[in-house]
């Protein structure tokens, strides 16, 4: 056990000030504060314990700061290198400030009365630190926001690199050598598909998720053994797997490995199983989308959701559940503007805003895109660095708002193998249709997969950025 310092800051003196003349109340309150601090300290000990095994550099500073409505339960290292310690404290302050900004109540708009209700939230921060043979330190921060209404809070991971001999910070890009992401991609795909228990839980679209350019290999720690990668909860596996760590030995990270892409193009890889992809646009919606997810979960089926950034911000738990069930979660723009009527700058701003919403909910950018109204001319296409998925069967569910009418469209569409069906995840009528459609399709021998899985399985193709997959493709 490393030496630890616990600082408890609280507002007791302030409370005494307000409550002078009513000593019974003030001592009652301070008792309450004391209880809260003890409770938070215990929770902090549990939170930090998950990381304490890997604290190789310096001494841990622990802070329990109980305030209303926001509290802070923080642990970070002190290395004894002044410049580095200043930088670490700066990072912790940035994390605190961002948390404050997110949860402190904003200005009450004119004409509205302040409800006085403040969200109580706790910022938990823990860390791991690793030291290499050549005096490099990787500092890994784990950050979790807890509020009364978050069911399954997301843990954000950030990694910083320092050179202890020169007391400087090193940007991650400078540490990556040629084929770094390519080698990591090949190794992780092979490891997770062949090693228990990972091979049992790995999401079907792992090849897309673990592609060298999918953004999962620029966050790493250098350890004495190799390069350590972290995969967020729900990112590659169901939530029960938690955060997944994988250390790749240095020699494997340096070896030239054949890209797994070539294997995918072997025609024998093409599946002859009957497959169909259900897609739901315009959500998430807490009622309709959750009802759709209930059905998918019940039947072990997957679908693709093209969600709007503004609703992802509003209902992150629904989005997390979509991903947790192995569904593909794509972008449908921020708030459903017609991209073919926007300027290049407006499109770029929309994409950035949407990516930020996805980052916050899922810890990653959206990987696939469906344009609002299916509107995607050459100018729009140029700006989209994601595969663009349209559809081949339109159920017109938004028009009929009638479950039976939706079923009739699907049932009268003939052979559905390889088809992509357009639905909208915001209507209860569509949720009702889904409850019948999923067992019906499975009864007909169809496997219900995501659009990316369908492209890979039926066409032997890895979905390409900026390419439109539309009506004629999904025939
Ligand atoms: Ni739409």
Coordinates of C-alpha atoms in Angstrom, one line a residue, residues 154-157 203 209 216 219 231-236 305 307 312-313 315-325 327-331 354-367:
X154 CA -19.5 5.8 -18.4
X155 CA -15.8 5.9 -17.4
X156 CA -13.7 8.1 -19.6
X157 CA -10.1 7.2 -20.1
X203 CA -19.4 -7.8 -31.3
X209 CA -14.3 -1.5 -34.8
X216 CA -8.9 2.8 -31.1
X219 CA -4.8 5.8 -26.8
X231 CA -11.1 -0.6 -24.7
X232 CA -14.1 1.2 -23.2
X233 CA -16.9 -0.7 -21.6
X234 CA -19.5 -1.5 -24.3
X235 CA -17.0 -0.7 -27.1
X236 CA -16.2 -4.2 -28.3
X305 CA -29.8 3.0 -35.3
X307 CA -29.4 8.7 -34.3
X312 CA -28.0 11.5 -28.3
X313 CA -27.2 14.4 -25.9
X315 CA -31.0 10.3 -24.0
X316 CA -27.5 8.9 -23.7
X317 CA -28.7 5.9 -21.7
X318 CA -30.8 4.7 -24.6
X319 CA -27.9 5.1 -27.0
X320 CA -25.6 3.2 -24.6
X321 CA -28.2 0.4 -24.5
X322 CA -28.3 0.3 -28.3
X323 CA -24.5 -0.3 -28.4
X324 CA -24.6 -2.7 -25.4
X325 CA -26.9 -5.0 -27.3
X327 CA -26.4 -2.9 -32.4
X328 CA -24.6 -0.5 -34.7
X329 CA -25.1 3.2 -33.8
X330 CA -24.6 5.5 -36.7
X331 CA -25.1 9.3 -37.2
X354 CA -22.7 15.2 -33.7
X355 CA -19.3 13.6 -33.1
X356 CA -19.0 15.4 -29.7
X357 CA -22.5 14.1 -28.7
X358 CA -21.5 10.5 -29.6
X359 CA -18.1 10.9 -27.8
X360 CA -19.9 11.9 -24.7
X361 CA -22.5 9.1 -24.8
X362 CA -20.3 6.3 -26.2
X363 CA -16.8 7.5 -25.8
X364 CA -16.3 7.4 -29.6
X365 CA -17.2 9.1 -32.9
X366 CA -20.0 7.6 -35.0
X367 CA -18.5 5.2 -37.6

